Amino acid sequence: MTNPTVDRETLVARHAETRVREALADTRIVAVVGPRQSGKTTLARHIAAAEGHAYITLDDDQFRRFAESDPIGFMRGHRSLVIDEIQRAPGLILALKKAVDENPRAGDPQPGRFLITGSVDLFGGSISPDSLAGRVETIELLPFSQAEIAGAGPSRFLDRAFAGDFPALAITGTADGLIDRVLAGGFAPALSRASPARRAVWLRAYARSLAERDVSDIATVGKRNEMARLIDHAAASAGQLLNMSSLGSRLGVDSKTVDRWLVLLEHMFVIRRVRAWHRGGLKRLVKTPRLQFLDSGLLAAILRMGHKEIANRRQNLGPLLECFVHAEIVKAATLSEEPPMVAHYRDKDKIQVDLVLERAGGAIVGIKVEAGATARPDQFRGLVRLRDAVGDRFVCGILLHDGDRIQRAGSRMFAMPVKMLWEA
């Protein structure tokens, strides 16, 4: 697997489609949100054609101008509609509310009337100031997961992890082309490029477009060149504890400005702040979030990391692999009936666990990511501390690495290949 590709002409089955269709069956408005170029338009068109709904994209200037000037009039007469990139005319969201609330038949829930998509977090406060509680269900659509690229079903990794359902020893083989997978990421237009070099060119142009154009859909940013620089500096800090003062000093702005700009990047699904896990009674835990990107291909392109850079210095793979694992976990969580809270663990001794997954009932799974091909006992230190801190709530600790077997490494501890994230 030297260059993962996706054929532009092939409709890759999205695991989120089942959730979208289930939501349309009992909810008046369904919102599919995710980053630009994650496949929202393709999925929306596919469902519109299958269900016989009219389709409108607000990337079309004429549609957008009409929607902005008269949102109520724009919606009039539409019993059902698919609206793509609705954040480009946010006034339509209130018009949608009015449309679904004007219901002459008492008790009629009018499910599936409107499917909307947005390349920002539509209801995170930046776009819609009004509540659509009870009227809308929001579903995230992130770039392709590894299971989707392979044409396989949804990953069962989370359910297996929270059941501790792994053998004491099993030879699985290594992940096919792991470095290629990490460097490729999951954006379809990048995966359709003929070479890693062409893919990196597209991804860097994508990052520039986010900073210079797309951010204007949700906020007024006077220094767009500074937003582009922030993305670069954030990439250099990926996987590390977030230090807004340090980022601000490099950009020549204060930490409050950095915080505001990072919120914008979160709303555009570029980065995520992974909160620190802690609990009462444990006084030596660090409470600073970690900064993480949502696509390892984008991160690699911004950092200008390729096979050569990793071959010359294997440590360069570490942050990229952590980003890759984080993204796969988040994608699986969007499909889960019991999505876990995702955090990280770090104490004053700098002992850490990359991902702490906690379900609503309190069950906890710890995940440590290592780029090497073998597992060592000392690499479980953070997982052991987490296990000792939470006791019976700790289901298992998992060390993901570039190895070829699943192996029990102690009480409720396993080492296993990264490919277990997407393979049965």
Short mmCIF file of C-alpha atoms in Angstrom, two decimals:
data_model
loop_
_atom_site.label_atom_id
_atom_site.label_comp_id
_atom_site.label_asym_id
_atom_site.label_seq_id
_atom_site.Cartn_x
_atom_site.Cartn_y
_atom_site.Cartn_z
CA MET A 1 0.00 0.00 0.00
CA THR A 2 2.42 2.67 -1.21
CA ASN A 3 -0.13 5.31 -2.16
CA PRO A 4 -3.69 4.96 -0.83
CA THR A 5 -6.20 6.27 -3.35
CA VAL A 6 -9.94 6.71 -3.67
CA ASP A 7 -11.56 6.80 -7.11
CA ARG A 8 -13.41 10.10 -7.59
CA GLU A 9 -16.12 8.37 -9.60
CA THR A 10 -16.84 5.73 -6.95
CA LEU A 11 -19.37 6.44 -4.22
CA VAL A 12 -17.71 5.21 -1.04
CA ALA A 13 -20.30 3.93 1.42
CA ARG A 14 -20.40 6.19 4.48
CA HIS A 15 -21.14 4.54 7.79
CA ALA A 16 -22.96 7.67 8.96
CA GLU A 17 -25.63 7.22 6.26
CA THR A 18 -27.49 4.70 8.43
CA ARG A 19 -27.61 7.19 11.32
CA VAL A 20 -28.77 9.98 9.01
CA ARG A 21 -31.61 7.86 7.61
CA GLU A 22 -32.67 6.74 11.09
CA ALA A 23 -32.77 10.38 12.21
CA LEU A 24 -34.80 11.44 9.16
CA ALA A 25 -37.40 8.84 10.09
CA ASP A 26 -38.30 10.54 13.38
CA THR A 27 -36.75 14.03 13.48
CA ARG A 28 -37.92 17.15 11.65
CA ILE A 29 -34.49 18.60 10.87
CA VAL A 30 -31.31 16.56 10.50
CA ALA A 31 -27.98 18.39 10.35
CA VAL A 32 -24.85 16.73 8.96
CA VAL A 33 -21.78 18.70 9.99
CA GLY A 34 -18.09 18.25 9.38
CA PRO A 35 -15.09 19.82 7.69
CA ARG A 36 -15.07 21.03 4.12
CA GLN A 37 -14.45 18.19 1.65
CA SER A 38 -15.42 15.47 4.13
CA GLY A 39 -18.16 14.13 1.85
CA LYS A 40 -21.24 15.93 3.19
CA THR A 41 -22.34 17.16 -0.25
CA THR A 42 -21.96 13.70 -1.80
CA LEU A 43 -23.99 12.12 0.98
CA ALA A 44 -26.65 14.86 0.87
CA ARG A 45 -27.05 14.55 -2.91
CA HIS A 46 -27.25 10.77 -2.62
CA ILE A 47 -30.03 10.92 -0.01
CA ALA A 48 -31.87 13.70 -1.86
CA ALA A 49 -31.93 11.62 -5.04
CA ALA A 50 -33.04 8.48 -3.20
CA GLU A 51 -35.82 10.25 -1.28
CA GLY A 52 -36.98 12.57 -4.06
CA HIS A 53 -36.11 15.78 -2.15
CA ALA A 54 -35.13 19.01 -3.83
CA TYR A 55 -31.45 19.86 -3.35
CA ILE A 56 -29.99 23.36 -2.95
CA THR A 57 -26.40 24.32 -2.28
CA LEU A 58 -25.55 27.72 -0.85
CA ASP A 59 -22.15 27.54 -2.52
CA ASP A 60 -24.23 28.74 -5.49
CA ASP A 61 -24.11 32.57 -5.41
CA GLN A 62 -27.65 33.06 -6.69
CA PHE A 63 -29.23 30.71 -4.15
CA ARG A 64 -27.17 32.30 -1.40
CA ARG A 65 -28.16 35.88 -2.29
CA PHE A 66 -31.88 34.99 -2.28
CA ALA A 67 -31.51 33.09 1.00
CA GLU A 68 -29.72 35.99 2.67
CA SER A 69 -32.12 38.69 1.46
CA ASP A 70 -35.41 36.88 2.26
CA PRO A 71 -34.92 33.64 4.25
CA ILE A 72 -38.63 33.25 5.07
CA GLY A 73 -39.62 33.73 1.44
CA PHE A 74 -36.82 31.40 0.34
CA MET A 75 -38.29 28.58 2.45
CA ARG A 76 -41.91 29.21 1.49
CA GLY A 77 -43.50 26.37 -0.47
CA HIS A 78 -40.90 23.73 0.39
CA ARG A 79 -42.49 20.74 2.11
CA SER A 80 -39.08 19.07 2.23
CA LEU A 81 -35.62 20.21 1.19
CA VAL A 82 -31.93 19.37 1.33
CA ILE A 83 -29.81 22.49 1.95
CA ASP A 84 -26.06 22.17 1.57
CA GLU A 85 -23.57 24.51 3.34
CA ILE A 86 -26.28 26.34 5.29
CA GLN A 87 -23.72 28.31 7.32
CA ARG A 88 -23.32 30.57 4.28
CA ALA A 89 -26.82 31.96 4.97
CA PRO A 90 -27.35 31.53 8.72
CA GLY A 91 -30.68 33.38 8.63
CA LEU A 92 -32.14 30.24 7.05
CA ILE A 93 -31.82 28.38 10.35
CA LEU A 94 -34.48 30.55 12.00
CA ALA A 95 -36.58 30.22 8.85
CA LEU A 96 -36.34 26.45 9.19
CA LYS A 97 -37.55 26.68 12.77
CA LYS A 98 -40.54 28.74 11.65
CA ALA A 99 -41.30 26.27 8.85
CA VAL A 100 -41.38 23.20 11.10
CA ASP A 101 -43.28 25.01 13.87
CA GLU A 102 -46.06 26.09 11.53
CA ASN A 103 -47.84 22.76 11.78
CA PRO A 104 -51.60 22.77 11.23
CA ARG A 105 -52.05 19.19 12.44
CA ALA A 106 -51.50 18.91 16.17
CA GLY A 107 -49.24 16.05 17.13
CA ASP A 108 -47.77 15.60 13.65
CA PRO A 109 -43.97 15.45 14.16
CA GLN A 110 -43.30 15.97 10.41
CA PRO A 111 -40.13 13.85 10.44
CA GLY A 112 -37.50 14.13 7.74
CA ARG A 113 -38.59 17.47 6.33
CA PHE A 114 -35.19 19.09 6.10
CA LEU A 115 -31.69 17.73 5.75
CA ILE A 116 -29.06 20.43 6.14
CA THR A 117 -25.28 20.32 6.01
CA GLY A 118 -22.66 22.67 7.37
CA SER A 119 -18.89 22.92 7.30
CA VAL A 120 -18.93 24.42 10.78
CA ASP A 121 -20.47 23.49 14.10
CA LEU A 122 -23.90 24.93 13.32
CA PHE A 123 -25.22 24.94 16.87
CA GLY A 124 -22.02 25.61 18.78
CA GLY A 125 -22.85 29.29 19.24
CA SER A 126 -21.10 30.77 16.22
CA ILE A 127 -23.90 30.37 13.68
CA SER A 128 -27.28 29.89 15.31
CA PRO A 129 -28.09 31.93 18.42
CA ASP A 130 -31.47 30.25 18.72
CA SER A 131 -32.29 26.82 20.08
CA LEU A 132 -33.76 24.13 17.85
CA ALA A 133 -34.11 21.73 20.76
CA GLY A 134 -36.43 18.87 19.91
CA ARG A 135 -36.42 19.78 16.22
CA VAL A 136 -32.90 18.87 15.08
CA GLU A 137 -30.46 15.99 15.38
CA THR A 138 -26.83 16.71 14.53
CA ILE A 139 -24.54 14.05 13.06
CA GLU A 140 -20.83 14.56 12.44
CA LEU A 141 -19.35 13.41 9.13
CA LEU A 142 -15.56 13.45 9.31
CA PRO A 143 -13.12 12.41 6.54
CA PHE A 144 -13.06 8.73 5.57
CA SER A 145 -12.20 6.22 8.27
CA GLN A 146 -9.85 3.37 7.44
CA ALA A 147 -12.78 0.94 7.48
CA GLU A 148 -14.65 3.09 4.94
CA ILE A 149 -11.58 3.29 2.68
CA ALA A 150 -11.34 -0.51 2.83
CA GLY A 151 -15.04 -0.90 2.04
CA ALA A 152 -15.60 -2.68 5.37
CA GLY A 153 -18.33 -2.27 7.94
CA PRO A 154 -18.13 0.04 10.95
CA SER A 155 -15.32 -0.62 13.41
CA ARG A 156 -16.14 -2.68 16.50
CA PHE A 157 -13.03 -1.53 18.34
CA LEU A 158 -14.80 0.65 20.92
CA ASP A 159 -17.32 -2.02 21.87
CA ARG A 160 -14.56 -4.64 22.13
CA ALA A 161 -12.39 -2.30 24.21
CA PHE A 162 -15.20 -1.51 26.67
CA ALA A 163 -15.88 -5.24 26.99
CA GLY A 164 -12.17 -6.08 27.37
CA ASP A 165 -12.83 -8.52 24.53
CA PHE A 166 -9.31 -9.31 23.32
CA PRO A 167 -7.42 -12.63 23.35
CA ALA A 168 -4.40 -13.19 25.55
CA LEU A 169 -2.34 -13.94 22.44
CA ALA A 170 -3.20 -13.79 18.74
CA ILE A 171 -1.00 -13.32 15.67
CA THR A 172 -2.65 -10.69 13.48
CA GLY A 173 0.11 -9.47 11.17
CA THR A 174 1.15 -5.85 10.85
CA ALA A 175 -0.96 -3.08 9.38
CA ASP A 176 -0.59 -2.89 5.62
CA GLY A 177 1.27 0.33 4.76
CA LEU A 178 0.72 2.03 8.12
CA ILE A 179 2.93 5.03 7.33
CA ASP A 180 1.14 5.51 4.00
CA ARG A 181 -2.22 5.46 5.78
CA VAL A 182 -1.05 8.01 8.33
CA LEU A 183 0.39 10.36 5.71
CA ALA A 184 -2.69 10.03 3.48
CA GLY A 185 -5.38 10.87 6.04
CA GLY A 186 -9.02 10.63 5.04
CA PHE A 187 -9.98 13.53 2.74
CA ALA A 188 -11.36 12.11 -0.50
CA PRO A 189 -9.88 14.79 -2.84
CA ALA A 190 -6.44 14.15 -1.33
CA LEU A 191 -6.82 10.38 -1.61
CA SER A 192 -7.79 10.74 -5.29
CA ARG A 193 -4.43 12.36 -6.13
CA ALA A 194 -1.99 10.23 -8.09
CA SER A 195 1.02 10.67 -5.80
CA PRO A 196 1.93 11.68 -2.24
CA ALA A 197 3.43 14.91 -3.58
CA ARG A 198 0.19 15.89 -5.34
CA ARG A 199 -1.78 14.95 -2.24
CA ALA A 200 0.36 17.22 -0.06
CA VAL A 201 -0.11 20.12 -2.51
CA TRP A 202 -3.89 19.76 -2.27
CA LEU A 203 -3.86 19.54 1.53
CA ARG A 204 -1.72 22.65 1.96
CA ALA A 205 -4.01 24.57 -0.41
CA TYR A 206 -6.97 23.30 1.63
CA ALA A 207 -5.44 24.69 4.83
CA ARG A 208 -4.86 28.07 3.16
CA SER A 209 -8.44 28.18 1.94
CA LEU A 210 -9.75 27.53 5.45
CA ALA A 211 -7.74 30.43 6.84
CA GLU A 212 -8.29 32.89 4.01
CA ARG A 213 -11.88 32.19 2.96
CA ASP A 214 -13.94 29.73 4.97
CA VAL A 215 -13.38 31.35 8.35
CA SER A 216 -15.28 34.41 7.08
CA ASP A 217 -18.48 32.30 7.06
CA ILE A 218 -18.54 32.28 10.86
CA ALA A 219 -16.52 35.28 12.07
CA THR A 220 -14.81 38.50 11.14
CA VAL A 221 -11.07 37.98 11.35
CA GLY A 222 -9.07 41.05 10.44
CA LYS A 223 -5.71 39.27 10.23
CA ARG A 224 -6.30 36.29 7.98
CA ASN A 225 -2.57 35.83 7.42
CA GLU A 226 -2.28 35.42 11.19
CA MET A 227 -4.97 32.72 11.10
CA ALA A 228 -2.89 30.86 8.50
CA ARG A 229 0.16 31.21 10.74
CA LEU A 230 -1.86 29.93 13.69
CA ILE A 231 -2.67 26.74 11.76
CA ASP A 232 1.05 26.28 11.09
CA HIS A 233 1.99 26.82 14.73
CA ALA A 234 -0.87 24.63 15.93
CA ALA A 235 0.43 21.84 13.70
CA ALA A 236 3.87 22.14 15.29
CA SER A 237 2.19 21.80 18.70
CA ALA A 238 -0.09 18.88 17.80
CA GLY A 239 -0.21 16.26 20.52
CA GLN A 240 1.30 18.60 23.10
CA LEU A 241 -0.23 20.41 26.04
CA LEU A 242 -1.90 23.59 24.83
CA ASN A 243 0.12 26.71 25.68
CA MET A 244 -1.85 29.71 24.44
CA SER A 245 0.66 32.22 25.78
CA SER A 246 3.42 30.58 23.78
CA LEU A 247 1.28 30.49 20.64
CA GLY A 248 0.33 34.13 21.17
CA SER A 249 3.92 35.29 21.56
CA ARG A 250 4.86 33.59 18.29
CA LEU A 251 1.95 35.31 16.54
CA GLY A 252 2.25 38.68 18.25
CA VAL A 253 -1.23 38.53 19.81
CA ASP A 254 -2.53 37.91 23.33
CA SER A 255 -3.72 34.56 24.65
CA LYS A 256 -7.40 35.62 24.53
CA THR A 257 -7.08 36.22 20.79
CA VAL A 258 -5.42 32.82 20.35
CA ASP A 259 -8.25 31.21 22.30
CA ARG A 260 -10.86 32.92 20.11
CA TRP A 261 -9.09 31.82 16.93
CA LEU A 262 -8.68 28.25 18.18
CA VAL A 263 -12.43 28.14 18.81
CA LEU A 264 -12.96 29.05 15.15
CA LEU A 265 -10.67 26.22 14.04
CA GLU A 266 -12.59 23.84 16.31
CA HIS A 267 -15.88 24.98 14.83
CA MET A 268 -14.45 24.24 11.36
CA PHE A 269 -13.39 20.73 12.48
CA VAL A 270 -9.69 21.38 11.91
CA ILE A 271 -8.49 20.85 15.48
CA ARG A 272 -9.85 19.62 18.75
CA ARG A 273 -8.83 20.40 22.29
CA VAL A 274 -8.61 17.07 24.10
CA ARG A 275 -9.53 17.86 27.67
CA ALA A 276 -7.51 16.55 30.60
CA TRP A 277 -9.03 13.67 32.55
CA HIS A 278 -9.16 14.17 36.29
CA ARG A 279 -11.22 13.15 39.30
CA GLY A 280 -11.69 14.40 42.82
CA GLY A 281 -9.04 13.33 45.31
CA LEU A 282 -6.22 13.07 42.76
CA LYS A 283 -4.13 16.18 43.27
CA ARG A 284 -1.14 15.54 41.00
CA LEU A 285 -2.96 15.56 37.68
CA VAL A 286 -2.32 18.16 34.98
CA LYS A 287 -5.55 19.86 33.90
CA THR A 288 -4.30 21.44 30.67
CA PRO A 289 -5.90 20.21 27.41
CA ARG A 290 -3.88 18.80 24.54
CA LEU A 291 -4.11 20.18 21.02
CA GLN A 292 -4.92 17.68 18.29
CA PHE A 293 -5.76 17.77 14.59
CA LEU A 294 -8.66 15.76 13.15
CA ASP A 295 -6.80 14.51 10.07
CA SER A 296 -3.28 13.12 10.06
CA GLY A 297 -2.84 13.77 6.34
CA LEU A 298 -3.55 17.46 6.80
CA LEU A 299 -1.18 17.59 9.77
CA ALA A 300 1.58 15.84 7.83
CA ALA A 301 1.18 18.17 4.85
CA ILE A 302 1.33 21.32 6.99
CA LEU A 303 4.43 19.97 8.77
CA ARG A 304 5.89 18.88 5.39
CA MET A 305 6.40 15.37 6.69
CA GLY A 306 6.70 12.53 4.22
CA HIS A 307 8.39 9.15 3.92
CA LYS A 308 11.84 10.71 3.69
CA GLU A 309 11.45 12.74 6.88
CA ILE A 310 10.15 9.69 8.76
CA ALA A 311 12.89 7.41 7.38
CA ASN A 312 15.55 9.91 8.46
CA ARG A 313 14.03 10.30 11.94
CA ARG A 314 11.51 7.69 13.06
CA GLN A 315 10.45 9.93 15.98
CA ASN A 316 8.69 12.15 13.43
CA LEU A 317 6.05 9.44 13.05
CA GLY A 318 4.99 9.68 16.71
CA PRO A 319 2.84 12.85 16.65
CA LEU A 320 1.34 11.89 13.28
CA LEU A 321 0.42 8.41 14.51
CA GLU A 322 -1.18 9.87 17.66
CA CYS A 323 -3.25 12.19 15.44
CA PHE A 324 -4.22 9.24 13.21
CA VAL A 325 -5.36 7.13 16.18
CA HIS A 326 -7.25 10.05 17.73
CA ALA A 327 -9.08 10.63 14.44
CA GLU A 328 -10.05 6.96 14.08
CA ILE A 329 -11.36 6.90 17.65
CA VAL A 330 -13.40 10.08 17.13
CA LYS A 331 -14.86 8.73 13.88
CA ALA A 332 -15.86 5.50 15.59
CA ALA A 333 -17.37 7.47 18.48
CA THR A 334 -19.67 9.40 16.12
CA LEU A 335 -21.30 6.07 15.19
CA SER A 336 -21.49 4.60 18.67
CA GLU A 337 -24.76 4.23 20.57
CA GLU A 338 -22.68 4.95 23.69
CA PRO A 339 -20.12 7.51 22.49
CA PRO A 340 -17.35 7.90 25.06
CA MET A 341 -15.92 11.13 26.34
CA VAL A 342 -12.38 11.49 24.97
CA ALA A 343 -9.70 12.93 27.23
CA HIS A 344 -6.01 12.51 28.06
CA TYR A 345 -4.18 11.71 31.30
CA ARG A 346 -1.00 13.39 32.51
CA ASP A 347 0.42 13.82 36.00
CA LYS A 348 3.08 16.01 37.56
CA ASP A 349 5.68 13.30 36.88
CA LYS A 350 4.97 13.69 33.14
CA ILE A 351 3.54 10.18 33.00
CA GLN A 352 0.73 10.21 30.45
CA VAL A 353 -1.93 8.26 28.61
CA ASP A 354 -2.70 9.58 25.14
CA LEU A 355 -6.44 8.84 25.21
CA VAL A 356 -8.77 8.18 28.11
CA LEU A 357 -12.18 6.98 26.93
CA GLU A 358 -15.00 7.16 29.47
CA ARG A 359 -18.59 6.08 28.91
CA ALA A 360 -21.57 7.56 30.72
CA GLY A 361 -21.71 4.73 33.23
CA GLY A 362 -18.13 5.41 34.32
CA ALA A 363 -16.31 2.59 32.50
CA ILE A 364 -12.82 3.68 31.38
CA VAL A 365 -10.43 2.49 28.67
CA GLY A 366 -6.92 3.90 28.37
CA ILE A 367 -4.99 4.01 25.09
CA LYS A 368 -1.27 4.66 24.62
CA VAL A 369 0.20 5.09 21.14
CA GLU A 370 3.76 4.04 20.26
CA ALA A 371 5.34 4.18 16.80
CA GLY A 372 7.66 1.20 17.35
CA ALA A 373 7.12 -2.41 16.29
CA THR A 374 7.53 -3.91 19.76
CA ALA A 375 5.97 -3.22 23.13
CA ARG A 376 8.06 -2.72 26.28
CA PRO A 377 6.90 -2.98 29.91
CA ASP A 378 7.88 0.64 30.67
CA GLN A 379 5.46 1.88 27.99
CA PHE A 380 2.56 0.77 30.22
CA ARG A 381 3.47 3.09 33.12
CA GLY A 382 0.76 5.63 32.37
CA LEU A 383 -1.87 2.95 31.83
CA VAL A 384 -0.92 1.30 35.13
CA ARG A 385 -1.26 4.63 36.97
CA LEU A 386 -4.65 5.24 35.38
CA ARG A 387 -5.78 1.72 36.32
CA ASP A 388 -4.66 2.21 39.91
CA ALA A 389 -6.41 5.59 40.07
CA VAL A 390 -9.84 4.39 38.93
CA GLY A 391 -9.90 0.82 40.23
CA ASP A 392 -12.82 -1.32 39.09
CA ARG A 393 -14.00 1.31 36.61
CA PHE A 394 -10.90 0.55 34.52
CA VAL A 395 -11.88 -2.00 31.85
CA CYS A 396 -8.56 -2.27 30.05
CA GLY A 397 -5.44 -0.45 28.92
CA ILE A 398 -4.34 -0.75 25.30
CA LEU A 399 -0.91 -0.06 23.84
CA LEU A 400 -1.30 0.46 20.09
CA HIS A 401 1.89 -0.02 18.07
CA ASP A 402 3.21 -1.17 14.68
CA GLY A 403 3.47 -4.79 15.73
CA ASP A 404 2.05 -8.09 14.50
CA ARG A 405 0.21 -9.59 17.47
CA ILE A 406 -2.25 -9.04 20.28
CA GLN A 407 -0.65 -9.89 23.60
CA ARG A 408 -1.82 -9.59 27.18
CA ALA A 409 0.76 -7.60 29.12
CA GLY A 410 -0.60 -7.73 32.66
CA SER A 411 -3.86 -7.37 34.52
CA ARG A 412 -6.34 -5.75 32.09
CA MET A 413 -3.46 -4.66 29.82
CA PHE A 414 -3.01 -5.45 26.13
CA ALA A 415 -0.52 -4.59 23.40
CA MET A 416 -1.88 -4.79 19.87
CA PRO A 417 -1.35 -3.52 16.30
CA VAL A 418 -2.84 -0.17 15.30
CA LYS A 419 -4.87 -1.95 12.64
CA MET A 420 -7.16 -3.33 15.35
CA LEU A 421 -8.83 0.11 15.18
CA TRP A 422 -10.46 -0.92 11.91
CA GLU A 423 -10.00 -4.68 11.46
CA ALA A 424 -12.04 -7.33 13.28
#
